[in-house]
Coordinates of C-alpha atoms in Angstrom, one line a residue:
M113 CA 4.1 -12.4 -23.5
A114 CA 3.4 -14.2 -26.8
C115 CA 0.1 -13.5 -28.5
T116 CA -2.6 -16.1 -29.1
H117 CA -3.0 -16.6 -32.9
F118 CA -6.6 -17.2 -33.5
H119 CA -7.6 -20.1 -35.7
V120 CA -9.6 -19.2 -38.9
L121 CA -13.3 -19.1 -38.1
C122 CA -16.2 -19.4 -40.5
L123 CA -17.2 -15.8 -41.3
A124 CA -20.6 -16.7 -42.5
P125 CA -22.6 -15.4 -39.5
W126 CA -20.4 -12.3 -39.2
V127 CA -19.9 -9.3 -41.4
P128 CA -16.5 -7.5 -40.9
V129 CA -16.5 -3.7 -41.4
V130 CA -13.3 -1.7 -42.0
G131 CA -12.9 2.0 -42.3
L132 CA -9.6 3.9 -42.6
E133 CA -8.2 7.3 -41.6
I134 CA -5.0 8.0 -43.5
H135 CA -2.6 10.8 -42.6
A136 CA -0.4 11.8 -45.6
Q137 CA 2.4 14.3 -45.0
I138 CA 2.2 17.0 -47.6
S139 CA 5.2 17.4 -49.9
S140 CA 6.2 21.0 -49.1
N141 CA 9.5 22.8 -48.3
S142 CA 7.9 24.5 -45.2
K143 CA 5.3 23.7 -42.6
L144 CA 1.6 24.3 -42.7
F145 CA 1.5 27.5 -40.7
S146 CA 5.1 28.5 -40.3
G147 CA 8.2 29.0 -42.5
S148 CA 10.2 26.3 -40.8
Q149 CA 11.8 23.7 -43.1
V150 CA 10.4 20.2 -43.5
Q151 CA 13.4 17.9 -43.2
F152 CA 13.4 14.2 -42.5
A153 CA 16.0 13.0 -39.9
A154 CA 17.2 16.5 -39.1
P155 CA 19.0 16.9 -35.7
P156 CA 16.4 17.0 -32.9
N157 CA 14.7 20.4 -32.5
S158 CA 16.7 22.0 -35.3
V159 CA 13.8 23.1 -37.6
V160 CA 11.4 24.6 -35.1
S161 CA 10.0 28.1 -35.3
F162 CA 8.6 30.2 -32.5
F163 CA 5.1 29.3 -33.7
D164 CA 5.9 25.6 -33.8
A165 CA 7.0 25.8 -30.2
S166 CA 3.8 27.8 -29.4
L167 CA 5.6 30.8 -27.9
P168 CA 3.1 33.6 -26.9
G169 CA 2.2 36.1 -29.5
T170 CA 3.0 33.9 -32.6
L171 CA 0.4 33.6 -35.3
P172 CA -0.3 31.1 -38.0
V173 CA 0.2 31.9 -41.7
I174 CA -1.3 29.4 -44.2
N175 CA 1.1 27.7 -46.6
R176 CA -0.3 28.1 -50.2
R177 CA 1.5 24.9 -51.4
C178 CA -0.3 22.8 -48.8
V179 CA -3.7 24.2 -49.8
E180 CA -3.0 23.4 -53.5
A181 CA -1.8 19.9 -52.7
A182 CA -5.0 19.2 -50.8
V183 CA -7.2 20.6 -53.6
M184 CA -5.2 18.5 -56.2
T185 CA -5.7 15.3 -54.0
G186 CA -9.4 16.0 -53.6
L187 CA -9.9 16.4 -57.4
A188 CA -8.0 13.2 -58.0
L189 CA -10.2 11.4 -55.6
N190 CA -13.4 12.7 -57.2
C191 CA -14.2 15.0 -54.2
S192 CA -16.3 18.1 -54.1
I193 CA -14.0 21.0 -53.2
N194 CA -15.4 23.4 -50.7
K195 CA -14.8 27.0 -51.8
R196 CA -15.1 28.0 -48.2
S197 CA -13.6 25.8 -45.5
L198 CA -12.9 26.5 -41.9
F199 CA -10.1 25.7 -39.4
D200 CA -10.8 24.5 -35.8
R201 CA -8.9 23.9 -32.7
K202 CA -8.9 20.3 -31.4
H203 CA -7.8 20.4 -27.7
Y204 CA -5.8 17.5 -26.1
F205 CA -2.7 17.3 -24.0
Y206 CA 0.4 15.5 -25.2
A207 CA 3.9 16.5 -24.3
D208 CA 4.8 16.8 -28.0
L209 CA 1.8 19.2 -28.7
P210 CA 3.1 22.4 -27.1
A211 CA 0.0 24.5 -27.9
G212 CA -2.3 22.0 -26.1
Y213 CA -4.4 21.9 -29.3
Q214 CA -4.1 20.9 -33.0
I215 CA -5.3 23.1 -35.8
T216 CA -7.5 20.9 -38.0
Q217 CA -10.7 21.1 -40.1
Q218 CA -13.4 19.3 -38.2
R219 CA -16.6 21.2 -39.3
V220 CA -16.0 22.2 -42.9
P221 CA -13.0 20.4 -44.5
I222 CA -11.5 21.4 -47.8
A223 CA -12.9 18.4 -49.7
V224 CA -15.8 16.0 -49.2
N225 CA -17.7 13.1 -50.8
G226 CA -15.2 11.4 -53.1
T227 CA -14.5 7.9 -54.3
L228 CA -11.4 5.8 -54.7
S229 CA -11.4 2.7 -57.0
Y230 CA -8.9 0.0 -56.3
S231 CA -8.2 -3.5 -57.6
L232 CA -7.0 -6.6 -55.9
C233 CA -6.3 -10.2 -57.1
T234 CA -8.7 -12.9 -56.1
D235 CA -6.1 -15.7 -56.3
H236 CA -2.4 -16.1 -55.6
K237 CA -1.4 -16.1 -59.3
M238 CA -2.9 -12.7 -59.9
S239 CA -4.8 -14.0 -62.9
Q240 CA -8.1 -12.8 -61.6
M241 CA -8.6 -9.1 -60.7
V242 CA -11.6 -7.5 -59.1
T243 CA -12.2 -3.7 -58.9
K244 CA -13.9 -2.2 -55.8
T245 CA -14.8 1.3 -54.7
V246 CA -14.5 3.0 -51.3
R247 CA -16.2 6.3 -50.5
I248 CA -14.1 9.2 -49.3
K249 CA -15.9 11.0 -46.5
Q250 CA -13.6 14.0 -46.4
I251 CA -10.0 15.4 -46.8
Q252 CA -8.9 17.9 -44.2
L253 CA -5.8 19.9 -43.6
E254 CA -4.2 19.7 -40.2
Q255 CA -0.9 20.0 -38.3
D256 CA 1.2 17.1 -37.3
S257 CA 2.4 16.9 -33.7
G258 CA 6.0 16.5 -32.5
K259 CA 7.6 13.3 -31.5
S260 CA 8.1 11.8 -28.1
L261 CA 11.2 9.6 -27.6
H262 CA 11.0 7.3 -24.6
D263 CA 14.2 6.4 -22.9
D264 CA 13.3 3.5 -20.7
S265 CA 16.8 3.0 -19.3
R266 CA 16.7 6.5 -17.8
S267 CA 12.9 6.7 -17.3
Q268 CA 12.8 9.8 -19.4
T269 CA 10.7 11.0 -22.3
L270 CA 12.5 13.4 -24.7
V271 CA 10.5 15.7 -27.1
D272 CA 11.5 16.5 -30.7
L273 CA 9.4 19.3 -32.2
N274 CA 10.9 19.0 -35.7
R275 CA 7.7 17.4 -37.0
A276 CA 5.4 19.8 -35.1
G277 CA 3.4 21.8 -37.5
V278 CA 4.2 19.8 -40.6
G279 CA 1.2 19.9 -43.0
L280 CA -0.9 16.8 -43.2
M281 CA -3.9 15.7 -45.3
E282 CA -6.2 13.4 -43.4
V283 CA -8.1 11.2 -45.8
V284 CA -11.2 9.6 -44.2
M285 CA -12.5 6.5 -45.9
E286 CA -16.0 5.2 -45.2
P287 CA -16.3 1.7 -43.7
D288 CA -16.7 0.1 -47.1
M289 CA -14.0 -2.6 -46.8
C290 CA -14.2 -6.0 -45.2
C291 CA -10.7 -7.4 -44.8
G292 CA -7.0 -6.6 -44.6
K293 CA -6.4 -7.3 -48.2
E294 CA -8.9 -4.7 -49.3
A295 CA -7.6 -2.1 -46.8
A296 CA -4.0 -2.6 -48.0
A297 CA -5.1 -2.5 -51.7
A298 CA -7.0 0.8 -51.1
V299 CA -4.1 2.4 -49.3
R300 CA -1.6 1.3 -51.9
E301 CA -3.8 2.9 -54.7
L302 CA -4.0 6.1 -52.6
Q303 CA -0.3 6.0 -52.2
L304 CA 0.3 5.7 -55.9
I305 CA -2.1 8.6 -56.6
L306 CA -0.4 10.9 -54.0
Q307 CA 3.0 10.0 -55.5
T308 CA 1.8 10.6 -59.0
L309 CA 0.4 14.0 -58.1
G310 CA 3.4 14.9 -56.1
S311 CA 1.2 16.1 -53.2
S312 CA 2.9 13.6 -50.8
H313 CA 6.0 11.4 -51.1
A314 CA 3.9 9.0 -49.1
V315 CA 7.0 6.9 -47.9
M316 CA 5.5 4.8 -45.1
A317 CA 9.0 3.9 -43.7
E318 CA 9.6 7.7 -43.1
G319 CA 6.2 8.2 -41.4
Q320 CA 4.8 10.2 -44.4
L321 CA 1.8 7.9 -44.7
R322 CA 0.3 6.6 -41.4
V323 CA -3.0 4.6 -41.2
D324 CA -5.6 4.2 -38.5
A325 CA -7.9 1.3 -39.1
N326 CA -11.4 1.2 -37.6
V327 CA -12.6 -2.4 -37.3
S328 CA -15.9 -4.0 -36.2
V329 CA -18.0 -7.1 -36.8
H330 CA -21.8 -7.7 -36.8
H331 CA -24.4 -10.2 -37.9
P332 CA -26.0 -9.6 -41.3
G333 CA -29.0 -7.2 -41.0
E334 CA -28.0 -5.9 -37.6
P335 CA -26.4 -2.5 -36.8
Y336 CA -22.6 -2.2 -36.9
G337 CA -20.8 -3.6 -33.9
V338 CA -18.6 -1.7 -31.4
R339 CA -15.5 -0.7 -33.3
T340 CA -11.9 -0.7 -32.2
E341 CA -9.3 1.6 -33.7
V342 CA -5.8 0.3 -34.6
K343 CA -3.5 3.3 -34.6
N344 CA -0.4 4.4 -36.5
I345 CA 0.1 1.4 -38.9
N346 CA 3.2 2.2 -41.0
S347 CA 3.3 -0.5 -43.7
L348 CA 0.9 -2.1 -46.1
R349 CA 1.8 -5.6 -44.9
F350 CA 1.2 -4.7 -41.3
L351 CA -2.1 -3.1 -42.2
A352 CA -3.4 -6.2 -43.8
K353 CA -2.2 -8.3 -40.8
A354 CA -3.6 -6.0 -38.2
V355 CA -7.0 -5.7 -39.8
D356 CA -7.3 -9.5 -40.3
Y357 CA -6.1 -10.2 -36.8
E358 CA -8.5 -7.7 -35.3
I359 CA -11.5 -9.2 -37.2
Q360 CA -10.6 -12.7 -36.0
R361 CA -10.0 -11.5 -32.4
Q362 CA -13.4 -9.8 -32.2
I363 CA -15.3 -12.8 -33.7
E364 CA -13.5 -15.1 -31.3
E365 CA -14.4 -12.9 -28.4
L366 CA -18.1 -12.6 -29.4
E367 CA -18.4 -16.3 -30.1
N368 CA -17.2 -17.0 -26.6
G369 CA -19.8 -14.7 -25.1
G370 CA -17.6 -11.7 -24.5
T371 CA -18.0 -8.1 -25.5
I372 CA -15.9 -5.7 -27.6
P373 CA -15.0 -2.5 -25.7
N374 CA -14.6 0.7 -27.7
E375 CA -10.8 1.1 -27.4
T376 CA -7.7 2.1 -29.2
R377 CA -5.2 -0.6 -30.0
A378 CA -1.7 -0.9 -31.6
F379 CA -0.3 -3.5 -33.9
D380 CA 2.7 -5.3 -32.5
S381 CA 4.6 -6.4 -35.6
K382 CA 6.9 -8.8 -33.7
L383 CA 4.1 -10.6 -32.1
G384 CA 1.7 -10.3 -35.0
C385 CA -1.2 -9.1 -33.0
T386 CA -3.0 -6.0 -31.8
V387 CA -2.6 -4.9 -28.1
P388 CA -4.7 -2.4 -26.1
M389 CA -3.5 1.2 -25.8
R390 CA -6.4 3.0 -24.1
D391 CA -10.2 2.6 -23.9
K392 CA -12.6 5.2 -25.3
E393 CA -15.5 4.5 -23.0
G394 CA -15.0 7.8 -21.3
R395 CA -15.0 9.6 -24.6
Q396 CA -12.4 12.4 -24.7
D397 CA -13.9 15.9 -25.1
Y398 CA -11.7 17.6 -27.6
R399 CA -13.6 20.9 -27.1
F400 CA -13.6 21.8 -30.8
M401 CA -13.8 25.5 -31.4
P402 CA -13.2 27.8 -34.4
E403 CA -9.6 28.8 -34.8
P404 CA -9.7 32.5 -34.0
N405 CA -6.4 33.4 -35.7
L406 CA -7.3 32.0 -39.1
P407 CA -10.1 33.4 -41.4
P408 CA -12.2 31.1 -43.6
L409 CA -10.1 29.5 -46.4
I410 CA -11.6 30.9 -49.6
L411 CA -11.0 29.1 -53.0
Y412 CA -12.1 30.1 -56.4
D413 CA -12.9 28.6 -59.8
T414 CA -12.8 30.4 -63.1
K415 CA -16.4 31.5 -62.8
S416 CA -16.2 33.0 -59.3
L417 CA -12.8 34.6 -59.7
P418 CA -13.1 38.4 -59.4
A419 CA -11.9 40.3 -62.4
N420 CA -9.5 42.6 -60.6
I421 CA -7.8 40.0 -58.3
N422 CA -4.2 39.0 -58.4
H423 CA -4.1 35.4 -59.7
Q424 CA -0.9 34.8 -57.7
Q425 CA -2.6 35.4 -54.4
V426 CA -5.6 33.0 -54.9
V427 CA -6.0 29.3 -55.4
N428 CA -7.9 28.5 -58.6
I429 CA -9.5 25.1 -58.5
D430 CA -10.0 24.9 -62.3
R431 CA -6.3 25.7 -62.9
I432 CA -5.3 22.9 -60.6
H433 CA -7.7 20.5 -62.3
E434 CA -6.1 21.4 -65.7
R435 CA -2.7 20.4 -64.4
L436 CA -3.7 17.0 -63.1
P437 CA -1.3 14.3 -64.5
D438 CA -2.4 10.9 -65.7
L439 CA -3.5 8.9 -62.6
P440 CA -2.4 5.3 -62.1
S441 CA -5.7 3.9 -63.5
V442 CA -5.1 5.8 -66.8
K443 CA -1.4 4.8 -66.9
R444 CA -2.4 1.1 -66.5
A445 CA -4.9 1.4 -69.4
K446 CA -2.3 3.0 -71.6
L447 CA 0.2 0.2 -70.8
V448 CA -2.3 -2.5 -71.7
E449 CA -3.3 -0.7 -74.9
Q450 CA 0.3 0.3 -76.0
Y451 CA 2.1 -3.0 -75.3
G452 CA -0.7 -5.6 -75.3
I453 CA 0.1 -6.9 -71.9
L454 CA -2.5 -8.3 -69.5
P455 CA -4.3 -5.9 -67.1
E456 CA -2.9 -7.7 -64.0
H457 CA 0.6 -7.2 -65.3
S458 CA 0.0 -3.5 -65.6
F459 CA -0.9 -3.4 -61.8
T460 CA 2.4 -5.1 -61.0
L461 CA 4.4 -2.7 -63.1
L462 CA 2.9 0.3 -61.3
N463 CA 2.9 -1.2 -57.8
E464 CA 6.7 -1.8 -57.9
D465 CA 8.5 1.5 -57.7
G466 CA 10.5 2.0 -60.9
L467 CA 9.4 -1.1 -62.7
T468 CA 7.3 0.6 -65.4
E469 CA 10.4 2.7 -66.4
F470 CA 12.5 -0.5 -66.3
F471 CA 10.0 -2.4 -68.5
E472 CA 9.7 0.4 -71.1
S473 CA 13.5 0.8 -71.3
V474 CA 13.9 -2.9 -72.0
V475 CA 11.2 -2.8 -74.7
K476 CA 12.9 0.1 -76.5
R477 CA 16.2 -1.7 -76.5
T478 CA 15.1 -5.2 -77.6
Q479 CA 13.5 -6.8 -80.6
M480 CA 11.5 -9.1 -78.3
K481 CA 7.7 -8.5 -78.1
P482 CA 6.5 -6.7 -75.0
K483 CA 4.3 -9.7 -74.0
K484 CA 7.5 -11.9 -73.8
V485 CA 9.5 -9.1 -72.1
I486 CA 7.0 -8.7 -69.3
G487 CA 7.3 -12.5 -68.6
W488 CA 11.0 -12.3 -68.2
I489 CA 10.8 -9.2 -65.9
L490 CA 8.0 -10.5 -63.7
N491 CA 8.7 -14.3 -63.6
D492 CA 12.5 -14.2 -63.5
L493 CA 14.0 -10.8 -62.5
L494 CA 11.3 -9.6 -60.1
S495 CA 10.9 -12.9 -58.4
Y496 CA 14.7 -12.9 -57.7
L497 CA 14.5 -9.3 -56.4
N498 CA 11.6 -10.2 -54.1
Q499 CA 13.4 -13.3 -52.7
H500 CA 16.3 -11.1 -51.8
S501 CA 14.3 -8.1 -50.6
L502 CA 15.8 -5.9 -53.3
T503 CA 14.1 -2.9 -55.0
V504 CA 14.1 -2.4 -58.7
K505 CA 16.7 0.4 -58.3
E506 CA 18.9 -2.1 -56.4
S507 CA 18.7 -4.7 -59.2
P508 CA 22.1 -6.2 -60.1
V509 CA 20.8 -6.3 -63.7
N510 CA 19.9 -3.0 -65.3
S511 CA 17.5 -2.6 -68.3
S512 CA 20.3 -2.3 -70.9
M513 CA 21.8 -5.6 -69.7
L514 CA 18.5 -7.5 -69.8
A515 CA 17.7 -6.1 -73.2
D516 CA 21.1 -7.3 -74.5
L517 CA 20.3 -10.8 -73.2
L518 CA 16.9 -10.9 -74.7
N519 CA 18.2 -9.8 -78.0
L520 CA 20.6 -12.8 -78.0
L521 CA 17.6 -15.0 -77.2
E522 CA 15.5 -13.5 -80.0
K523 CA 18.4 -14.1 -82.5
K524 CA 18.5 -17.7 -81.2
E525 CA 22.2 -17.3 -80.4
I526 CA 21.4 -18.7 -76.9
S527 CA 18.6 -21.0 -75.7
S528 CA 15.9 -19.9 -73.2
T529 CA 17.5 -22.3 -70.6
A530 CA 20.9 -20.7 -71.1
A531 CA 19.4 -17.2 -70.9
K532 CA 17.7 -18.0 -67.6
Q533 CA 20.9 -19.4 -66.2
R534 CA 22.9 -16.4 -67.3
L535 CA 20.4 -14.1 -65.7
R536 CA 20.5 -16.1 -62.4
D537 CA 24.3 -16.1 -62.4
N538 CA 24.6 -12.4 -62.9
C539 CA 22.0 -11.7 -60.2
Q540 CA 23.9 -13.8 -57.8
T541 CA 27.4 -12.4 -58.6
S542 CA 26.2 -8.8 -59.0
R543 CA 28.9 -8.3 -61.6
L544 CA 28.6 -6.6 -65.0
P545 CA 28.3 -9.6 -67.4
S546 CA 29.4 -10.1 -70.9
W547 CA 26.4 -11.8 -72.5
K548 CA 28.3 -13.0 -75.6

């Protein structure tokens, strides 16, 4: 059944509120509590330990790499790191959760009270940028579940436990956003930070970054409305669409005298709308309890580190802080300062995977000023790549070839019109050109 696409309503009497819960798969060779490999697209049930399958008598052993990744992420997001955090059992029944519970950090997570600054354009030309901040409530370590594969033709559900026990960081963002565009911009900035840190590859297409969006609307000055949760959104574009659709749906429902139930919904990307999954009115009792097989997770800083302890066996928060790389915001500032480009151009360079390296490679090889180079890359090359759904790595024109063309233009051996035509021709033929 086709979805009804709601017309745009005046939002003046309504205030939309959006909060996010983001699950980022930790970049680690092994799982959170077992030695099983983490391998995308491995044959079903081929990387499953006895603990992952929840066989009796098996016990969890914490993965140091996962702890360090969570601490690093917390520091990058301006969080307070808890030197003593706790693990809990969250009970619920799914076929792909063999233990009947998930080990998580409900009561005392590893990091709390952070902030994430992100920027978004206020017009289609990206000439106006505004910076906003969302509060980070907490970051917690937890296990991923397995995967249920539904075979409708045979009326069967098959279970693959390869993903069971893989380490996740759940980043909980406070409801400080008001539209899909803001939500997508915040998640993109988080994605860039995670990739810069190396704490997560954060490839949404591979399920390494999954977003749950909590959406509600209310009148100004009134308490927040009943929220709905849109689960497991796996792309930034779908996130923006899902949030905006859900805001409009709720406003339409309330304007027509209806009510908003507290429910979980999914975003149907083909229909472009959210659809009900299950209601939350009979709120599920997860029966949280302390994890009896794991002691408190103790972290140290330089001041609290005991003198006689083996440094290889503890996690030192200060040492991790010292190893933090330049974050995306610092990289953008350096690009603006070094090359004299516009701030909005620095966002585009970082947002497109591999584009910063491409730009800097062209600048090194050409006599053209960086301000002119960026125009060629963004207005001509990138627009072509976007039109044909190509990544920078799939570009038919590499940095050396573009630099050669721009050098000819700088020497006035060809005109700008001729250079644009040659660039288009090569993009279309995908053959190595001879510019001269």
